[in-house]
mmCIF file of C-alpha atoms in Angstrom:
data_model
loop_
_atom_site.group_PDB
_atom_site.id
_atom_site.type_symbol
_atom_site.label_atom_id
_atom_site.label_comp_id
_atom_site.label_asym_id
_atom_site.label_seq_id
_atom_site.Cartn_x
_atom_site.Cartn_y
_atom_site.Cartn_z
ATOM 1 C CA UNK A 30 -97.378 -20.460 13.848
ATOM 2 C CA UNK A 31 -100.307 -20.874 11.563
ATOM 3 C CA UNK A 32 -103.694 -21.076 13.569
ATOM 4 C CA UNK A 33 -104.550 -24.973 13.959
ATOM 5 C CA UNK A 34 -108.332 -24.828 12.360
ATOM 6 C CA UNK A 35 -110.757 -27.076 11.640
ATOM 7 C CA UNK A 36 -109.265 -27.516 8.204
ATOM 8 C CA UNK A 37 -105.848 -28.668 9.460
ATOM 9 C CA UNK A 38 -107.444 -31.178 11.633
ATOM 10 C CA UNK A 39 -109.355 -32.756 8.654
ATOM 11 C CA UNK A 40 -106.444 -32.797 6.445
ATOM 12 C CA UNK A 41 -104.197 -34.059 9.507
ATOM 13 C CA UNK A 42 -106.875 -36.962 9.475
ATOM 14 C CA UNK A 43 -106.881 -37.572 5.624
ATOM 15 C CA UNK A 44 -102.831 -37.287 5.369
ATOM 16 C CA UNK A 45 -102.321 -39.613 8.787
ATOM 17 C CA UNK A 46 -105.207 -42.149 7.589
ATOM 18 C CA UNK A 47 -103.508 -42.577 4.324
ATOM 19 C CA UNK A 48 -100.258 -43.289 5.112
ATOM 20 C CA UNK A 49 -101.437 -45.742 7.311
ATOM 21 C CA UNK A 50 -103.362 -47.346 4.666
ATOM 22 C CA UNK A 51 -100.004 -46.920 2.305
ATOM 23 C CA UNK A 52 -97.997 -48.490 4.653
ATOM 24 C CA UNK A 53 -100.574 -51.219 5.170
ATOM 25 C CA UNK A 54 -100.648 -52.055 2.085
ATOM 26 C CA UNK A 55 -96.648 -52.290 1.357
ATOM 27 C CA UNK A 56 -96.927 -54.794 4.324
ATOM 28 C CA UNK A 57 -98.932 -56.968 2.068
ATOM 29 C CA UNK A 58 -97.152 -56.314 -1.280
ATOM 30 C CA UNK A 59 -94.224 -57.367 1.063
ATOM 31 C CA UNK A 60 -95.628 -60.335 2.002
ATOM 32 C CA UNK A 61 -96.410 -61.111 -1.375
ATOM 33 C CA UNK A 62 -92.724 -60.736 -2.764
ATOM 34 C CA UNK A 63 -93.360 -57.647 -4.792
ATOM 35 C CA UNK A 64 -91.541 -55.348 -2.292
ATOM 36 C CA UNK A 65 -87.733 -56.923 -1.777
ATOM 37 C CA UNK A 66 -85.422 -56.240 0.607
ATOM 38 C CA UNK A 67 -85.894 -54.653 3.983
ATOM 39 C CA UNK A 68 -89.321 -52.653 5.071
ATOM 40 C CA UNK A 69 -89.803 -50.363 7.626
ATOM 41 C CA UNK A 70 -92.952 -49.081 8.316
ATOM 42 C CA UNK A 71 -94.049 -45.782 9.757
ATOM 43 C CA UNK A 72 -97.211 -46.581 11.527
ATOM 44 C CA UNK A 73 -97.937 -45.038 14.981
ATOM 45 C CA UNK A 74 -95.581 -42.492 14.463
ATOM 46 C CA UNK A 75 -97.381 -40.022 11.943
ATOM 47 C CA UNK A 76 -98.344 -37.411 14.417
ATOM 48 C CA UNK A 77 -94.748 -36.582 14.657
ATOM 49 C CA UNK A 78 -94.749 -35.795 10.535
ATOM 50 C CA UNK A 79 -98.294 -34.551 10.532
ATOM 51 C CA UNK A 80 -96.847 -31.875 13.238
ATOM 52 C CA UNK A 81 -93.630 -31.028 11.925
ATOM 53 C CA UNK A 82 -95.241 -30.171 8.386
ATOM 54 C CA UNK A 83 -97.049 -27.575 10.082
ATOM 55 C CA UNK A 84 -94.598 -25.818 11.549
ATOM 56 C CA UNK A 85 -92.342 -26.067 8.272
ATOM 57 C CA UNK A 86 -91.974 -23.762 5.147
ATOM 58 C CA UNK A 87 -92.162 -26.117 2.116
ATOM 59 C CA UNK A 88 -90.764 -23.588 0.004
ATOM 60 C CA UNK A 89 -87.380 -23.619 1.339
ATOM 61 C CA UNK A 90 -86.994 -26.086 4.304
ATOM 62 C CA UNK A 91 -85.329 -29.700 4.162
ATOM 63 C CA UNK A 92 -85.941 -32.613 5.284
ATOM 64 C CA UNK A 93 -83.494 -35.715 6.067
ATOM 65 C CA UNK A 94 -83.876 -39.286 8.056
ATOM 66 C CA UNK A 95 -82.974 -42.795 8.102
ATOM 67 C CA UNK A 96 -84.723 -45.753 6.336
ATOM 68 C CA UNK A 97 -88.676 -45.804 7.934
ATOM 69 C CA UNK A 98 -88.741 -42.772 5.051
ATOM 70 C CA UNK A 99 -92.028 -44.172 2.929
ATOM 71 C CA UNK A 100 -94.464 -41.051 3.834
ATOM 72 C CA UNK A 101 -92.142 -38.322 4.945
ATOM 73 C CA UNK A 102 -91.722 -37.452 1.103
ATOM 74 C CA UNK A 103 -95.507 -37.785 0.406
ATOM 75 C CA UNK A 104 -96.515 -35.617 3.162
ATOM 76 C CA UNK A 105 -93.943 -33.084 1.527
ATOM 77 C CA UNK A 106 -95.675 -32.816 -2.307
ATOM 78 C CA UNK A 107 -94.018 -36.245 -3.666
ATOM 79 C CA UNK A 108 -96.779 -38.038 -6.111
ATOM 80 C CA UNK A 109 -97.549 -41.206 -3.870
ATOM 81 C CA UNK A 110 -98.001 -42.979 -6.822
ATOM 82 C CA UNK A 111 -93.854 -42.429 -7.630
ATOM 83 C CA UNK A 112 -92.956 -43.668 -3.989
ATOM 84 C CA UNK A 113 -95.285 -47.056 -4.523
ATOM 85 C CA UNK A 114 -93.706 -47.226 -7.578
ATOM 86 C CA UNK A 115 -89.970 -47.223 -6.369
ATOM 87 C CA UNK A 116 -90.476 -49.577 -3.407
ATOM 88 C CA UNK A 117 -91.469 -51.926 -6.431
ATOM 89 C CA UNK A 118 -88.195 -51.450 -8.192
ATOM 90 C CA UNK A 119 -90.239 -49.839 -10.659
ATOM 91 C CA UNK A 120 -88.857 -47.338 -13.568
ATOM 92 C CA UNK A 121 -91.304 -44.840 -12.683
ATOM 93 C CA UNK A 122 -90.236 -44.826 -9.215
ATOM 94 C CA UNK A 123 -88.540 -41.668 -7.532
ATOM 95 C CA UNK A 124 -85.088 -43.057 -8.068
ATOM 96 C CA UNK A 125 -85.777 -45.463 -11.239
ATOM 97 C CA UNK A 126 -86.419 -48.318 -8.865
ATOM 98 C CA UNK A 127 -82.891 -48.416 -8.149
ATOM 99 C CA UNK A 128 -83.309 -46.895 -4.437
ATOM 100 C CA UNK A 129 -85.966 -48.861 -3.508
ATOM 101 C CA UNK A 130 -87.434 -48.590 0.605
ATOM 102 C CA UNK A 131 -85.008 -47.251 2.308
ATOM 103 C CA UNK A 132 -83.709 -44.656 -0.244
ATOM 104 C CA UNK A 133 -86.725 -42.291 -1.251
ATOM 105 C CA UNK A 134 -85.449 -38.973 -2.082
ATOM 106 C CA UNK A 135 -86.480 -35.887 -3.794
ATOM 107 C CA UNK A 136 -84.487 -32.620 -4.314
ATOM 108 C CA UNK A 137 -87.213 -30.684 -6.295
ATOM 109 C CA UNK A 138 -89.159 -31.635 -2.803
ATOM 110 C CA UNK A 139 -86.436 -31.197 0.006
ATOM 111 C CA UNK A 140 -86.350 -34.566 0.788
ATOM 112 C CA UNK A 141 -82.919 -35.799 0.988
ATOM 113 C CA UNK A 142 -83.550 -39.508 1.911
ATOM 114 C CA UNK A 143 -83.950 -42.325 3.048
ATOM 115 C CA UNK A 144 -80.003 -43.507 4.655
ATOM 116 C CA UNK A 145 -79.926 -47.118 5.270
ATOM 117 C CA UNK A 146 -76.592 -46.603 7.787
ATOM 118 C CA UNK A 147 -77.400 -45.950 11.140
ATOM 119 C CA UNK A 148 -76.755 -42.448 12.183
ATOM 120 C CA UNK A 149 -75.167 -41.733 8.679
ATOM 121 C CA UNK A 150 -78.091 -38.982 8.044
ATOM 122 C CA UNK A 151 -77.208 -36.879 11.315
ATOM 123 C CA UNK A 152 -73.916 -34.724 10.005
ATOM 124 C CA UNK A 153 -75.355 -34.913 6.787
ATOM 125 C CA UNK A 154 -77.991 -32.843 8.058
ATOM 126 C CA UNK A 155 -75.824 -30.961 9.421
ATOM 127 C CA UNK A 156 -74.226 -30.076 6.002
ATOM 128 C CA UNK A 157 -77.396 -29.478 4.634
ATOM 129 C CA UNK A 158 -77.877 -26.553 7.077
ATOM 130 C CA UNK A 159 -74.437 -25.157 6.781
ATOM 131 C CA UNK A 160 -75.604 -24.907 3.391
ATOM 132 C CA UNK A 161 -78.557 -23.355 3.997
ATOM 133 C CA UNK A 162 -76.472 -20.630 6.190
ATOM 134 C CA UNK A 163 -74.067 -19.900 3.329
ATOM 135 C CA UNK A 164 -76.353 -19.473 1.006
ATOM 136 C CA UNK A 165 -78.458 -17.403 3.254
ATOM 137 C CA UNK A 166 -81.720 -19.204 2.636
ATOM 138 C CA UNK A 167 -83.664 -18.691 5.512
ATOM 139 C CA UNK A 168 -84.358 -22.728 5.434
ATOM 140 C CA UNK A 169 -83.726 -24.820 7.938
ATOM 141 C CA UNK A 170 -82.868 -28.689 8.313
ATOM 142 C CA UNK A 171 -84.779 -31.136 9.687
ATOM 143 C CA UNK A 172 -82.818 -33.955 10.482
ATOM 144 C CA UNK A 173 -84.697 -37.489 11.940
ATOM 145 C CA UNK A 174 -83.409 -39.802 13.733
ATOM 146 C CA UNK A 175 -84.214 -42.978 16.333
ATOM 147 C CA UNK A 176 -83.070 -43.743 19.314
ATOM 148 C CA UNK A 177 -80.712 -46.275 18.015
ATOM 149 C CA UNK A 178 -78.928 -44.003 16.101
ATOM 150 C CA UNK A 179 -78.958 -41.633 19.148
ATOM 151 C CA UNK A 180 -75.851 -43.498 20.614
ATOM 152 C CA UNK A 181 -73.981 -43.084 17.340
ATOM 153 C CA UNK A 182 -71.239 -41.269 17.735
ATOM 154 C CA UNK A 183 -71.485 -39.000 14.551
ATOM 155 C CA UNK A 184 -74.526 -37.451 16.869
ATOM 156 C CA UNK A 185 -71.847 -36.128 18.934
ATOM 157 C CA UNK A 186 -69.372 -34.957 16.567
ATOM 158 C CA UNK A 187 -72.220 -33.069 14.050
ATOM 159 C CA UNK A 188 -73.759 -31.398 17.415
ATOM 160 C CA UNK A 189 -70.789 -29.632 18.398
ATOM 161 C CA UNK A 190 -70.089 -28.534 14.853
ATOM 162 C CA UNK A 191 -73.657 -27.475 14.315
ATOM 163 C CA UNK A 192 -73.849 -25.459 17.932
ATOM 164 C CA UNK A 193 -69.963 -24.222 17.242
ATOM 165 C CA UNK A 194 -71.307 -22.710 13.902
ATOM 166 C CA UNK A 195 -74.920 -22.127 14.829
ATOM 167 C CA UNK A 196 -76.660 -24.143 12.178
ATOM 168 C CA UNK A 197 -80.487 -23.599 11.180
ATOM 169 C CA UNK A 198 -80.734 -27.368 11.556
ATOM 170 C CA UNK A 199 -83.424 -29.109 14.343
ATOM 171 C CA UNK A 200 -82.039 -32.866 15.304
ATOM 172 C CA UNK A 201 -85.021 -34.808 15.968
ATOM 173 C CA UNK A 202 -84.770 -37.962 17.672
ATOM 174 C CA UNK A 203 -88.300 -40.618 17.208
ATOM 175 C CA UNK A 204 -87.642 -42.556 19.912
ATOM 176 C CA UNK A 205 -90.114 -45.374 19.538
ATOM 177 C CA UNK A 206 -88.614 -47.146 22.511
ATOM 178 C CA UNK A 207 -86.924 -50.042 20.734
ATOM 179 C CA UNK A 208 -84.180 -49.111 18.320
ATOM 180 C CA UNK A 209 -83.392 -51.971 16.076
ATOM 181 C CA UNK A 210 -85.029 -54.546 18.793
ATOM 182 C CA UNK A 211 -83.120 -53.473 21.959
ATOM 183 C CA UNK A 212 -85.136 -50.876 24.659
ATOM 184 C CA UNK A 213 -83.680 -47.656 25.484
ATOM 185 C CA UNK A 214 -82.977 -48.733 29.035
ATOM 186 C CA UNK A 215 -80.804 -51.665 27.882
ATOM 187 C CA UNK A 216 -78.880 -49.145 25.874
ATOM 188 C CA UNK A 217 -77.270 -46.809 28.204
ATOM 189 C CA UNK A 218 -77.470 -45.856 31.782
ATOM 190 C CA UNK A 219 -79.959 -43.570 31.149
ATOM 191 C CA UNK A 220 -83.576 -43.212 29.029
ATOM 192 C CA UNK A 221 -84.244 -39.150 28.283
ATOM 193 C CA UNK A 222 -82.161 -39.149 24.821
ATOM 194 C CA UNK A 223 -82.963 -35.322 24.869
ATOM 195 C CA UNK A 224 -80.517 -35.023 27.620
ATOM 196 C CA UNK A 225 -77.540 -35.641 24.909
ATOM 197 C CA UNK A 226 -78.045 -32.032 23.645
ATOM 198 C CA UNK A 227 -77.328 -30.381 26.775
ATOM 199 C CA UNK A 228 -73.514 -31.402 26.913
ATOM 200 C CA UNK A 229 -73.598 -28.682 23.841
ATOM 201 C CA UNK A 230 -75.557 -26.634 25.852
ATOM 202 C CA UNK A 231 -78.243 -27.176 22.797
ATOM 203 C CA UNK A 232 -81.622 -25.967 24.015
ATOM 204 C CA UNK A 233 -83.139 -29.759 24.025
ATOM 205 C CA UNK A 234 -86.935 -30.872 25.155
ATOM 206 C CA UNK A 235 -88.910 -34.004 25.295
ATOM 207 C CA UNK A 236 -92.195 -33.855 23.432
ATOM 208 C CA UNK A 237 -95.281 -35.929 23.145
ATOM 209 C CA UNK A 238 -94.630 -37.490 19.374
ATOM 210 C CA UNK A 239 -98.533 -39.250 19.631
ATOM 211 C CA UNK A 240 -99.976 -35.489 19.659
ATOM 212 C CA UNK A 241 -99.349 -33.408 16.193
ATOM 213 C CA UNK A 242 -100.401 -30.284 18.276
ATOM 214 C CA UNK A 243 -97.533 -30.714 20.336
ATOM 215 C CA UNK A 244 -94.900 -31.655 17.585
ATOM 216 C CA UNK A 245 -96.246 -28.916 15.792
ATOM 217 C CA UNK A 246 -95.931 -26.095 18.440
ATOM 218 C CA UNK A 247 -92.161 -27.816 19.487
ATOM 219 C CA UNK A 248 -91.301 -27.856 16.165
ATOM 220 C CA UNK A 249 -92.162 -24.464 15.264
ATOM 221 C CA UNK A 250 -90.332 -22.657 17.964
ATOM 222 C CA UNK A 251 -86.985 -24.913 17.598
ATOM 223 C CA UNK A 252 -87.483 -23.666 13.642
ATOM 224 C CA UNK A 253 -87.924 -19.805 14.319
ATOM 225 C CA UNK A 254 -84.718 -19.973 16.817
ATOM 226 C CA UNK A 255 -83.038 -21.461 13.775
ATOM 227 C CA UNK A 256 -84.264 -19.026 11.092
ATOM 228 C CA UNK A 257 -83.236 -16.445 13.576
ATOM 229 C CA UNK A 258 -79.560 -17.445 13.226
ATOM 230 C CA UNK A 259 -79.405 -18.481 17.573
ATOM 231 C CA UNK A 260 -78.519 -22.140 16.191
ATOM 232 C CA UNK A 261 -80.183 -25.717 16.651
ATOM 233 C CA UNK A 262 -81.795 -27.317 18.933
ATOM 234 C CA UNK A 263 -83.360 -30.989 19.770
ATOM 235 C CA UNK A 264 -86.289 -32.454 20.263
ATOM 236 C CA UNK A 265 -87.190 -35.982 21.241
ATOM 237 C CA UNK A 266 -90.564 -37.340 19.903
ATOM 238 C CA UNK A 267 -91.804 -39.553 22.111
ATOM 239 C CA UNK A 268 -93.334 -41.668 20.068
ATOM 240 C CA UNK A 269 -94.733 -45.714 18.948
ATOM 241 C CA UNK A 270 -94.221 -48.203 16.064
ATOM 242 C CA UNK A 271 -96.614 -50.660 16.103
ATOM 243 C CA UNK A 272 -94.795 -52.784 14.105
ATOM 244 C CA UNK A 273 -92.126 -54.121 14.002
ATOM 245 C CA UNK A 274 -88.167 -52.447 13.283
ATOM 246 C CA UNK A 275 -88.872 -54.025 9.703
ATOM 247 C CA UNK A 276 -91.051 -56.629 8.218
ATOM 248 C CA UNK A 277 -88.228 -59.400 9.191
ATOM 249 C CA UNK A 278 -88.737 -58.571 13.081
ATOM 250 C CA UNK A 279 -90.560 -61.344 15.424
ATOM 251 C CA UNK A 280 -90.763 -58.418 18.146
ATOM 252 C CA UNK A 281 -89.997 -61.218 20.790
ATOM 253 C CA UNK A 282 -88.880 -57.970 23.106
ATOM 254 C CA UNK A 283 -92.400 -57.145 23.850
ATOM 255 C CA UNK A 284 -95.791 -57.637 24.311
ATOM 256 C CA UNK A 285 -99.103 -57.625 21.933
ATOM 257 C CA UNK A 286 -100.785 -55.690 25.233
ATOM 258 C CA UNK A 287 -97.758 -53.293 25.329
ATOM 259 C CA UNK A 288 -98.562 -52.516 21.476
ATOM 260 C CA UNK A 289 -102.593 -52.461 22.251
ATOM 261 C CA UNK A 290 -102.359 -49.701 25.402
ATOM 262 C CA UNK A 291 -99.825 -47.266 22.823
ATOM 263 C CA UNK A 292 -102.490 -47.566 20.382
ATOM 264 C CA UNK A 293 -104.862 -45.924 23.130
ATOM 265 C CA UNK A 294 -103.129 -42.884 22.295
ATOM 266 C CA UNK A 295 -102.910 -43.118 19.195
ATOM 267 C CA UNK A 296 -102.487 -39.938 16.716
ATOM 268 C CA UNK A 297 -104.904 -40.877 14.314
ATOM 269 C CA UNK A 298 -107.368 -41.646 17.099
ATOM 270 C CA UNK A 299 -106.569 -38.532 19.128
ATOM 271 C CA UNK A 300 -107.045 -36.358 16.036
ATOM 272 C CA UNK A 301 -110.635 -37.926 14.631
ATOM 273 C CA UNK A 302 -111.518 -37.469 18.539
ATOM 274 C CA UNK A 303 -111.288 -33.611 18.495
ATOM 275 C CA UNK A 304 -113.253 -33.745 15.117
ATOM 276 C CA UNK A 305 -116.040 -35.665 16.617
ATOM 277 C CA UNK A 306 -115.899 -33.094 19.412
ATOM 278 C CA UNK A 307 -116.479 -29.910 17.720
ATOM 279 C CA UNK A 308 -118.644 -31.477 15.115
ATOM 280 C CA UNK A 309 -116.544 -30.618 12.268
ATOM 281 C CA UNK A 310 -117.453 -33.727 10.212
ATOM 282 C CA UNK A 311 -120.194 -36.001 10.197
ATOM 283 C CA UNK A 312 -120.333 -40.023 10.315
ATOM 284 C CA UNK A 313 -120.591 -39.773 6.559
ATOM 285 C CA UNK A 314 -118.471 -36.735 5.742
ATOM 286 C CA UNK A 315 -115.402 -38.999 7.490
ATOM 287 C CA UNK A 316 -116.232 -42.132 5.801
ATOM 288 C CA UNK A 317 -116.072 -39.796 2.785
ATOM 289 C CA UNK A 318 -112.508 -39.274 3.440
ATOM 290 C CA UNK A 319 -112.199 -42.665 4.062
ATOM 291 C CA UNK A 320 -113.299 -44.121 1.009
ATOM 292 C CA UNK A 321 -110.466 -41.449 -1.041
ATOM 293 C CA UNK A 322 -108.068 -42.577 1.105
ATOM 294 C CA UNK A 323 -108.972 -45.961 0.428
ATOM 295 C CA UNK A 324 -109.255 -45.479 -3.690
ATOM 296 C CA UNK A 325 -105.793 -43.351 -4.176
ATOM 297 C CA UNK A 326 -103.846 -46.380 -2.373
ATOM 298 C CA UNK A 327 -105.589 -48.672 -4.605
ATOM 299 C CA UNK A 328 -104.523 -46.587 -7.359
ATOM 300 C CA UNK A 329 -101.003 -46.253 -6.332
ATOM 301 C CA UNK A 330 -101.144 -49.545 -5.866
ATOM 302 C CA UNK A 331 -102.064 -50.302 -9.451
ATOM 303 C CA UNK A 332 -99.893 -47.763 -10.952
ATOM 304 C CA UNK A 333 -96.645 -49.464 -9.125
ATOM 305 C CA UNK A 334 -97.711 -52.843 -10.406
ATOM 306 C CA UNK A 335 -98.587 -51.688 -14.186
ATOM 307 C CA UNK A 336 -95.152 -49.784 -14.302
ATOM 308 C CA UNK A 337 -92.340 -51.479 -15.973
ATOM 309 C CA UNK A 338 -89.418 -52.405 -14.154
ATOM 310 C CA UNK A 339 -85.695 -50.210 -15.673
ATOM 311 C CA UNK A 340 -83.640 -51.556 -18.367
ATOM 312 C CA UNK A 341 -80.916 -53.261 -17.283
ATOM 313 C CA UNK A 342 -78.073 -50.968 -18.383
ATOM 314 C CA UNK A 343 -79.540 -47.789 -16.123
ATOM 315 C CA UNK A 344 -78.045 -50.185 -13.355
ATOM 316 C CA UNK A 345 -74.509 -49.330 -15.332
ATOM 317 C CA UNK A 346 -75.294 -45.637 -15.899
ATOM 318 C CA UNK A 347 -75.670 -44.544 -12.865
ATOM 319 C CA UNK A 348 -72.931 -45.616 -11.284
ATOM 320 C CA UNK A 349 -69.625 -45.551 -12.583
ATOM 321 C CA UNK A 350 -68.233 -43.114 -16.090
ATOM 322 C CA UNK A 351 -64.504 -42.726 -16.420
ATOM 323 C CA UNK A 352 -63.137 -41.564 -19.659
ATOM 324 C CA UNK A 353 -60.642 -43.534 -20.710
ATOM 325 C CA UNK A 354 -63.031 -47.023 -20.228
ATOM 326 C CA UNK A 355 -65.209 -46.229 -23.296
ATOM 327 C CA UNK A 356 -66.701 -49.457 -22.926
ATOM 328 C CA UNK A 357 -70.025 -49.186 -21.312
ATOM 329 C CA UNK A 358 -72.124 -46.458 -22.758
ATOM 330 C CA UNK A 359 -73.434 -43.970 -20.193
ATOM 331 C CA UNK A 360 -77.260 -42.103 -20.510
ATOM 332 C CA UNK A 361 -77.560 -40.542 -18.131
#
């Protein structure tokens, strides 16, 4: 794995920091009726991407998950900008504003979404890596999940294919503790989700999802066992949203001081501590980063908002084309 230096420490802080701050501010767009439908946010969990994009090969791996799938794409080379920009509805949005938040994607990236039903991402994961072995690639899949989705039974059905075939594909379950609103011991009759693997006798760990050292090290073996054609394996991040499952939920199932001890351990926290350590960045030097952080949300921010919204017939062109119905002219 690539030595973890000084310089991936600063740019974990500077990638983690801002897509807090993105986030943070598509809370308040929310609240302000410029972002419509559902919104999940991502924050408390970004040691578990800051880790995994480590370990990865951006040339040639993939990555899949469900619908908290704002930064994943950024993190992978997607202009932030285009991602604002689609969560507005906006033409100059990754999918034409037609995907909106819980549909960012972006083949020229890897990033194959963003899949608003539950679970529906896991075999198609799976596919992806078949593909990858066909093709003889040398990618592998990374393919994100929660702990809700965990007792879908497409989990089952795409493990045994993927272990049957050996896949390059690592299933990685972010447990942040609630699913959808419901805790993981209220969900079955047992609470290590990594356990599911090992009826597939798929090598499967737990892993601290608050530390991007860990996820990156986990990460990186479960990928080299993969390139090395021995087949998947699964990881569960144990990990922390400290909001809600979307911008809808009262979070009546637990309490403010349960949020406010996770955020002890926070990644963002944990990662500016070692910096402050070693004395790799002064007072100033990190309120440097700061303050870019700060002005490229503002101007993603302002990009999204000046953007115009798609003509109405791209809603019509992208959807349906059959030859013998010449009436609605198709564009695309």
């Amino acid at each position: 794995m690539k030595e973890i230096t000084k310089e991936v420490y600063l740019k974990w802080y500077e990638d983690m920091q801002f897509w807090r701050k993105f986030e943070d501010k598509l809370a308040a767009l929310y609240i302000q009726q410029k972002v419509r439908g559902f919104l999940h946010l991502y924050n408390g969990q970004e040691g578990v991407l800051a880790g995994a994009l480590h370990a990865m090969d951006l040339s040639k791996d993939k990555m899949i998950t469900a619908y908290r799938n704002h930064v994943q794409p950024i993190g992978m080379g997607v202009d932030p900008r285009r991602v604002m920009a689609e969560l507005l509805g906006k033409a100059t949005g990754t999918s034409q504003g037609l995907g909106g938040s819980m549909h960012i994607f972006s083949k020229e990236h890897g990033f194959y979404g963003g899949h608003g039903i539950v679970g529906a991402q896991i075999p198609v994961g799976a596919g992806m890596a078949f593909a990858e072995k066909y093709l003889e690639t040398g990618g592998v899949s990374l393919t994100y999940f929660g702990d809700g989705a965990a007792r879908q039974g497409s989990l089952h059905e795409a493990f045994n294919m993927a272990m049957l075939w050996k896949l390059p594909v690592v299933f990685i379950c972010e447990n942040n503790g609630y699913a959808m609103g419901t805790s993981v011991e209220r969900t079955a009759n047992h609470t290590d989700v990594w356990k599911l693997g090992l009826g597939y006798e798929m090598p499967s760990y737990a892993v601290d999802g608050m530390n991007p050292v860990k996820v990156a090290e986990a990460m990186f073996d479960a990928m080299e066992r993969a390139r090395r054609g021995e087949g998947p394996t699964f990881l569960e991040m144990k990990t922390y949203r400290y909001r809600g499952h979307s911008m809808s939920d009262a979070q009546h199932y637990r309490t403010k001081e349960e949020v406010e001890e996770y955020k002890k351990i926070d990644p963002i926290t944990q990662v500016l501590n070692v910096i402050k350590e070693n004395n790799w960045a002064t007072d100033e030097e990190i309120e440097t980063i700061d303050n870019r952080v700060r002005d490229l949300v503002s101007e993603c921010e302002k990009f999204a908002e000046e953007s115009p919204y798609p003509e109405t017939n791209v809603m019509y062109d992208v959807v349906y084309d059959q030859e013998n119905y010449p009436f609605i002219p198709h564009k695309l």
